[in-house]
Coordinates of C-alpha atoms in Angstrom, one line a residue:
Chain A
M720 CA 174.0 103.6 73.1
S721 CA 176.3 104.8 70.3
N722 CA 175.6 107.9 68.3
Y723 CA 176.6 106.3 65.0
S724 CA 174.8 106.1 61.7
V725 CA 175.2 104.3 58.4
K726 CA 173.3 105.8 55.5
A727 CA 173.2 104.3 51.9
E728 CA 172.2 106.6 49.1
N729 CA 171.1 105.0 45.8
I730 CA 173.7 102.2 45.9
N731 CA 174.3 100.3 42.7
K732 CA 176.8 97.6 42.1
T733 CA 177.6 95.9 38.8
F734 CA 180.3 93.4 37.9
G735 CA 181.0 94.1 34.2
R736 CA 177.5 94.1 32.7
R737 CA 175.9 92.0 35.5
L738 CA 173.8 94.0 37.9
I739 CA 174.1 92.9 41.5
F740 CA 171.7 95.4 43.1
N741 CA 170.3 98.7 42.2
N742 CA 168.9 101.8 43.9
L743 CA 169.5 100.5 47.4
N744 CA 168.8 103.0 50.3
F745 CA 168.8 102.5 54.0
N746 CA 169.6 104.4 57.2
F747 CA 170.8 102.5 60.3
L748 CA 170.8 104.7 63.4
N749 CA 172.5 104.4 66.8
C750 CA 171.9 100.8 67.7
G751 CA 170.0 97.7 66.7
I752 CA 170.4 94.5 64.8
F753 CA 169.8 94.7 61.0
G754 CA 169.6 91.8 58.6
I755 CA 170.6 91.5 55.0
T756 CA 169.3 88.4 53.2
G757 CA 169.0 87.1 49.7
P758 CA 169.7 83.9 47.8
N759 CA 173.3 82.9 46.9
G760 CA 174.9 85.4 44.5
S761 CA 172.5 88.1 45.4
G762 CA 175.3 90.3 46.7
K763 CA 175.2 90.0 50.5
S764 CA 178.9 89.8 50.9
T765 CA 179.5 92.5 48.3
L766 CA 177.1 94.9 50.1
V767 CA 178.7 94.3 53.5
K768 CA 182.2 94.9 52.0
I769 CA 180.8 98.2 50.5
I770 CA 179.5 99.2 53.9
A771 CA 182.8 98.4 55.5
G772 CA 184.6 100.6 52.9
V773 CA 186.6 97.6 51.5
N774 CA 184.8 97.7 48.1
A775 CA 183.5 100.7 46.3
P776 CA 179.9 100.9 44.9
S777 CA 179.5 101.4 41.2
L778 CA 177.1 104.3 41.9
G779 CA 175.8 106.0 45.0
K780 CA 177.5 106.4 48.3
I781 CA 177.6 105.2 51.9
I782 CA 177.9 107.8 54.6
H783 CA 179.2 106.9 58.1
E784 CA 178.7 109.4 60.8
N785 CA 179.8 109.3 64.4
E786 CA 178.5 111.9 66.9
G787 CA 177.1 113.8 64.0
E788 CA 180.4 114.1 62.2
K789 CA 181.2 112.4 58.9
I790 CA 184.0 109.7 59.1
I791 CA 186.7 110.0 56.5
P792 CA 187.6 106.7 54.6
E793 CA 191.1 106.7 56.1
K794 CA 189.7 106.4 59.7
L795 CA 186.7 104.2 59.0
H796 CA 188.4 101.0 60.1
N797 CA 188.6 102.3 63.6
H798 CA 184.8 102.2 63.9
I799 CA 184.1 98.8 62.3
G800 CA 184.3 95.2 63.5
F801 CA 184.0 92.6 60.7
V802 CA 183.4 88.9 60.8
S803 CA 183.2 86.7 57.7
P804 CA 184.2 83.2 56.4
Y805 CA 186.6 84.9 53.9
L806 CA 188.4 86.8 56.6
F807 CA 191.6 85.1 57.8
L808 CA 193.9 85.7 60.8
Y809 CA 197.6 84.9 60.8
D810 CA 198.0 81.2 61.1
E811 CA 201.6 81.4 62.3
F812 CA 200.7 83.4 65.4
T813 CA 198.8 82.4 68.5
A814 CA 195.4 83.9 69.2
Q815 CA 196.9 86.2 71.8
E816 CA 199.6 87.4 69.4
N817 CA 197.1 88.0 66.6
L818 CA 195.1 90.2 69.0
S819 CA 198.2 92.0 70.3
Y820 CA 199.4 92.8 66.9
T821 CA 196.0 94.0 65.8
A822 CA 195.8 96.3 68.8
D823 CA 199.3 97.6 68.1
I824 CA 198.6 98.3 64.4
R825 CA 195.3 100.0 65.4
K826 CA 197.4 102.0 67.9
I827 CA 195.0 101.2 70.8
K828 CA 196.0 99.8 74.1
L829 CA 195.0 96.1 74.3
N830 CA 192.2 95.8 76.8
Q831 CA 193.2 92.5 78.2
E832 CA 190.2 92.3 80.5
K833 CA 187.8 92.7 77.6
V834 CA 189.9 90.2 75.5
D835 CA 189.9 87.7 78.3
Y836 CA 186.1 88.1 78.7
L837 CA 185.6 87.5 75.0
L838 CA 188.1 84.5 75.0
N839 CA 186.0 83.0 77.8
E840 CA 182.7 83.7 76.1
F841 CA 183.9 82.1 72.9
L842 CA 185.5 79.2 74.7
L843 CA 189.0 79.9 73.5
Y844 CA 190.7 81.1 76.8
N845 CA 192.6 77.8 77.4
R846 CA 193.8 77.8 73.8
R847 CA 194.9 81.4 73.6
H848 CA 198.6 80.6 73.5
D849 CA 198.3 78.0 70.8
S850 CA 199.1 78.7 67.2
V851 CA 196.0 79.5 65.1
K852 CA 197.0 76.9 62.5
T853 CA 196.2 74.2 65.1
Y854 CA 192.6 75.5 65.5
S855 CA 189.6 73.9 63.9
S856 CA 187.5 76.0 61.5
G857 CA 184.9 76.6 64.2
M858 CA 187.6 77.9 66.6
K859 CA 189.0 80.2 63.9
Q860 CA 185.5 81.5 63.3
R861 CA 185.1 82.2 67.0
L862 CA 188.5 84.0 67.2
K863 CA 187.3 86.3 64.4
F864 CA 184.5 87.6 66.7
I865 CA 187.1 88.6 69.3
F866 CA 189.2 90.2 66.6
A867 CA 186.1 92.2 65.5
L868 CA 184.9 93.3 69.0
M869 CA 188.2 93.9 70.9
H870 CA 188.4 97.6 69.9
E871 CA 184.7 98.2 70.8
P872 CA 183.5 99.3 67.4
Q873 CA 180.2 101.2 66.9
L874 CA 179.4 99.2 63.7
V875 CA 179.6 95.4 63.8
I876 CA 179.3 93.7 60.4
L877 CA 178.7 89.9 60.5
D878 CA 178.7 88.0 57.2
E879 CA 177.4 84.5 57.7
P880 CA 178.3 84.7 61.4
T881 CA 177.5 81.1 62.4
S882 CA 179.2 79.3 59.5
N883 CA 181.4 76.4 60.8
L884 CA 180.0 76.8 64.3
D885 CA 178.5 74.1 66.5
E886 CA 175.4 74.7 68.7
K887 CA 177.6 76.0 71.6
G888 CA 179.4 78.3 69.4
K889 CA 176.2 79.6 67.9
E890 CA 174.8 80.3 71.4
S891 CA 177.9 82.3 72.3
V892 CA 177.5 84.3 69.1
Y893 CA 173.8 85.0 69.6
K894 CA 174.5 86.2 73.2
I895 CA 177.2 88.6 72.1
V896 CA 175.2 89.8 69.1
E897 CA 172.2 90.7 71.4
E898 CA 174.6 92.5 73.9
E899 CA 176.2 94.4 71.0
G900 CA 172.8 95.2 69.4
K901 CA 171.7 97.1 72.6
K902 CA 174.6 99.6 72.3
N903 CA 175.9 99.5 68.7
I904 CA 174.7 98.9 65.1
V905 CA 175.0 95.2 64.2
I906 CA 174.5 94.1 60.5
I907 CA 174.0 90.4 59.8
A908 CA 174.2 89.1 56.3
S909 CA 172.9 85.6 56.3
N910 CA 170.4 83.1 54.9
E911 CA 170.1 81.2 58.2
N912 CA 166.6 81.7 59.8
Q913 CA 168.1 81.4 63.2
D914 CA 170.5 84.3 62.6
L915 CA 167.8 86.5 61.1
T916 CA 165.4 86.0 64.0
L917 CA 167.7 88.2 66.0
C918 CA 167.2 91.1 63.5
H919 CA 164.9 94.1 64.2
S920 CA 164.5 94.6 60.4
T921 CA 165.7 92.8 57.3
L922 CA 166.7 94.0 53.9
A923 CA 165.9 91.5 51.1
L924 CA 168.4 92.0 48.3
E925 CA 166.3 90.2 45.6
D926 CA 164.0 93.3 45.8
Y927 CA 166.8 95.5 44.4
K928 CA 167.5 93.7 41.1
N929 CA 165.3 96.0 39.1
Q930 CA 167.3 97.8 36.3
N931 CA 165.1 100.9 36.9
Chain B
M545 CA 203.7 104.3 65.2
K546 CA 201.2 102.1 63.4
A547 CA 203.5 101.4 60.4
Y548 CA 206.3 100.3 62.7
A549 CA 203.8 97.9 64.5
L550 CA 202.9 96.4 61.0
F551 CA 206.7 96.1 60.3
R552 CA 207.2 94.2 63.6
K553 CA 204.3 91.9 62.7
D554 CA 205.8 91.2 59.3
L555 CA 209.3 90.6 60.8
H556 CA 207.9 88.2 63.4
S557 CA 205.9 86.4 60.7
E558 CA 209.0 86.2 58.5
L559 CA 211.1 84.8 61.3
R560 CA 208.5 82.1 61.8
T561 CA 207.6 81.3 58.1
R562 CA 210.9 82.3 56.3
Y563 CA 208.8 83.2 53.2
A564 CA 211.3 85.7 51.7
V565 CA 214.6 85.1 53.5
N566 CA 215.0 81.6 52.2
S567 CA 214.4 82.4 48.6
L568 CA 216.6 85.5 48.8
A569 CA 219.5 83.6 50.4
M570 CA 219.2 80.8 47.9
F571 CA 219.2 83.2 45.0
I572 CA 222.2 85.1 46.2
I573 CA 224.3 81.9 46.7
V574 CA 223.3 80.4 43.4
A575 CA 223.8 83.6 41.3
I576 CA 227.2 84.4 42.8
S577 CA 228.3 80.7 42.5
V578 CA 227.2 80.6 38.8
I579 CA 229.1 83.8 38.0
L580 CA 232.2 82.5 39.8
F581 CA 232.1 79.1 38.0
S582 CA 231.6 80.8 34.6
I583 CA 234.5 83.3 34.9
G584 CA 236.9 80.7 36.4
Q585 CA 240.4 82.1 36.9
E586 CA 239.8 85.1 34.6
R587 CA 239.9 88.6 36.1
I588 CA 236.8 90.4 34.9
N589 CA 237.0 94.2 34.2
E590 CA 235.4 96.9 36.3
N591 CA 232.5 97.5 33.9
L592 CA 231.5 93.8 34.1
T593 CA 232.0 93.7 37.9
A594 CA 229.7 96.7 38.4
G595 CA 227.1 95.4 36.0
L596 CA 227.0 91.8 37.5
Y597 CA 226.8 93.3 41.0
W598 CA 223.5 95.0 40.1
V599 CA 222.3 92.0 38.1
V600 CA 222.5 89.9 41.2
I601 CA 220.8 92.6 43.2
F602 CA 218.0 93.0 40.7
F603 CA 217.2 89.3 40.4
S604 CA 217.5 88.7 44.1
A605 CA 215.0 91.5 44.7
M606 CA 212.7 89.9 42.1
S607 CA 212.8 86.6 44.0
G608 CA 212.0 87.9 47.5
L609 CA 210.5 91.4 47.7
A610 CA 207.1 90.6 46.1
R611 CA 206.4 88.5 49.2
A612 CA 205.4 91.6 51.2
F613 CA 202.0 91.7 49.5
V614 CA 201.8 88.3 47.7
S615 CA 202.0 86.4 51.0
E616 CA 199.1 88.4 52.4
E617 CA 197.0 87.8 49.3
E618 CA 197.8 84.1 49.2
R619 CA 197.0 83.6 52.9
G620 CA 193.8 85.7 52.5
T621 CA 194.9 88.2 55.1
S622 CA 194.7 91.3 52.9
L623 CA 191.1 91.9 54.1
T624 CA 192.3 91.6 57.7
L625 CA 194.9 94.4 57.0
Q626 CA 192.3 96.5 55.2
L627 CA 190.1 96.2 58.3
I628 CA 192.7 97.3 60.9
A629 CA 194.9 99.9 59.1
S630 CA 194.6 102.8 56.6
P631 CA 196.2 102.3 53.2
S632 CA 199.1 104.7 54.0
T633 CA 199.9 102.7 57.2
V634 CA 199.9 99.4 55.2
F635 CA 202.2 100.8 52.5
S636 CA 204.5 102.4 55.1
G637 CA 204.7 99.1 57.1
K638 CA 205.4 97.0 54.0
L639 CA 208.0 99.6 52.8
I640 CA 209.9 99.5 56.1
F641 CA 210.0 95.7 55.9
N642 CA 211.2 95.7 52.3
L643 CA 213.8 98.4 53.1
A644 CA 215.1 96.3 55.9
L645 CA 215.2 93.2 53.6
V646 CA 216.9 95.1 50.8
F647 CA 219.6 96.6 53.0
A648 CA 220.3 93.2 54.6
M649 CA 220.3 91.4 51.3
N650 CA 222.6 94.0 49.6
T651 CA 225.0 94.1 52.5
V652 CA 225.5 90.4 52.2
I653 CA 225.9 90.6 48.4
S654 CA 228.4 93.5 48.8
L655 CA 230.5 91.6 51.4
L656 CA 230.5 88.4 49.2
Y657 CA 231.5 90.5 46.2
A658 CA 234.3 92.2 48.1
A659 CA 235.6 88.8 49.3
L660 CA 235.2 86.8 46.0
F661 CA 235.8 89.3 43.1
E662 CA 239.2 90.8 42.6
G663 CA 237.8 93.6 40.5
F664 CA 235.5 94.8 43.2
V665 CA 237.9 97.2 44.9
L666 CA 236.3 100.5 45.8
Q667 CA 238.5 103.6 45.3
N668 CA 235.8 106.0 46.3
F669 CA 233.9 104.4 49.2
V670 CA 231.8 107.4 50.1
L671 CA 230.4 107.5 46.6
F672 CA 229.6 103.8 46.8
L673 CA 227.9 104.3 50.1
I674 CA 225.7 107.0 48.6
T675 CA 224.9 104.8 45.6
F676 CA 224.2 101.9 47.9
V677 CA 221.8 103.9 50.1
L678 CA 219.9 105.7 47.3
G679 CA 219.8 102.6 45.1
N680 CA 218.4 100.4 47.9
I681 CA 215.7 103.0 48.7
G682 CA 214.7 103.1 45.0
L683 CA 214.7 99.4 44.7
A684 CA 212.6 98.9 47.9
V685 CA 210.0 101.5 47.0
S686 CA 209.6 100.3 43.4
S687 CA 209.5 96.6 44.5
T688 CA 206.9 97.4 47.2
I689 CA 204.4 99.2 44.9
I690 CA 204.9 96.7 42.1
A691 CA 204.3 93.9 44.6
A692 CA 201.0 95.6 45.6
I693 CA 200.0 95.9 42.0
I694 CA 200.7 92.2 41.0
A695 CA 199.5 90.7 44.3
K696 CA 195.9 90.4 43.0
A697 CA 196.9 89.2 39.6
G698 CA 196.8 85.6 38.4
S699 CA 200.4 84.8 37.2
K700 CA 202.3 86.8 39.8
G701 CA 205.7 85.1 39.2
T702 CA 205.8 86.2 35.5
L703 CA 204.2 89.6 36.0
Y704 CA 206.6 90.8 38.7
P705 CA 209.9 90.9 36.7
V706 CA 208.1 91.9 33.5
L707 CA 206.6 95.0 35.3
S708 CA 209.7 95.7 37.3
F709 CA 212.1 95.7 34.4
P710 CA 211.0 99.0 32.7
I711 CA 210.3 100.7 36.1
L712 CA 213.7 99.7 37.6
L713 CA 215.8 100.2 34.4
P714 CA 216.7 103.9 35.0
L715 CA 217.6 103.1 38.6
I716 CA 219.7 100.1 37.7
L717 CA 221.6 101.7 34.8
T718 CA 222.4 104.8 36.9
S719 CA 223.5 102.7 39.9
V720 CA 225.7 100.6 37.6
S721 CA 227.4 103.8 36.4
L722 CA 227.8 105.1 39.9
T723 CA 229.2 101.8 41.2
L724 CA 231.7 101.8 38.3
N725 CA 232.7 105.4 39.2
S726 CA 233.3 104.3 42.8
I727 CA 235.5 101.4 41.6
N728 CA 237.4 103.7 39.2
G729 CA 237.8 106.4 41.9
T730 CA 235.9 109.0 40.1
S731 CA 235.3 112.1 42.3
F732 CA 232.0 112.9 44.0
E733 CA 231.7 116.1 41.9
D734 CA 232.0 114.2 38.6
S735 CA 229.3 111.9 39.7
I736 CA 226.8 114.5 40.9
F737 CA 224.6 114.2 37.8
E738 CA 224.0 110.4 38.3
I739 CA 223.5 110.9 42.1
A740 CA 220.8 113.6 41.3
I741 CA 219.1 111.1 38.9
V742 CA 218.9 108.4 41.6
A743 CA 217.8 110.8 44.3
C744 CA 215.0 112.2 41.9
Y745 CA 214.0 108.6 41.0
D746 CA 213.6 107.9 44.7
I747 CA 211.5 111.0 45.4
I748 CA 209.3 110.4 42.4
M749 CA 208.7 106.7 43.3
I750 CA 207.9 107.5 46.9
S751 CA 205.4 110.3 46.1
T752 CA 203.7 108.4 43.3
S753 CA 203.5 105.2 45.3
Y754 CA 201.7 106.9 48.2
M755 CA 199.4 108.6 45.8
L756 CA 198.6 105.4 43.9
F757 CA 198.5 102.9 46.7
D758 CA 194.9 103.8 47.9
F759 CA 193.5 102.8 44.5
I760 CA 195.6 99.7 44.2
W761 CA 194.8 98.5 47.7
K762 CA 191.0 98.8 47.6
D763 CA 189.1 96.5 45.2

């Protein structure tokens, strides 16, 4: 089990004069699967980007701590794995090249054993040397999971994790999410009931629209 | 080194996709051909030679160097980079790539100029070499940070030269003057003021770029 925590303090996000959510507080500790739900446009993707440090909140702050120590924004990416439909890998490279370059840029040694395990779990092992541009949208989505998990992050953020996936792909995702949830924090932003049934607790964003 | 790994990724990607190299090569060939056709048999003076040399460099840079960030934005891979590297690593990697591209591009332009223009005879080669190195560093740094700024904008093609012109003007004017000095054979001591301007420009651009990049890179 990791000793990681994500704490949100009075998060508020506005785009111009449009309020997305207000006065949002939560504290995710050590491990578990946490859901974020809400109708389209409620700010699920915005919130996960704020948690990942990619976007800034309009007010409030997100505090990431590992082993009791605050993580500085410059190092945050080392602790996070992120999957979303708007995340793209490099089409001109093969799956293996994408993962090798990612490991090099992260300055970690590529754990080929772990990568091979994930490639097998996500049914991509036989296609690992093919260019990503030849992949279907479902295969690209499955590759994103390997990209997100290869560096063994303590916080796994999944925005609409099962979009573009067939039943077999969904099964692989649920198996891995349950495995990860036992040792790390997994955040799922989704409207799919099947995705949300995995969650130990769920945050409904429509409850945070109040101006006050 | 993380930035070097990012540079290797970009180089490998460039060799496969030829995003920047093709547009740079085409622009260099077209620009030099147009100049050669328009001057015909006339021998242009040193002032014009030095000026045209940097005009070709400026517009070639405009046609290719923005790709460093624009291609990431267009392919939707900016988020991927944000998730695997710190802003300073991303900027350093892109800067190394643009430096390599600028040095390669300007070496080709210089060789073509030396072969095709009678007036491009360097009396003070060391001075030219210093101008070449400092000018290229300034050009690469400025182009990289401007590319990062315009990558998220709508009309990138127009915005890039518009934003680059005022930022690069001091560098280009001083580099033209130094190139003219190296063609005329002006001594190093007499050109020290211009060299100091270009060196200071480079230092200022490098420091401000690293300070600003974090704000530009994050939404």
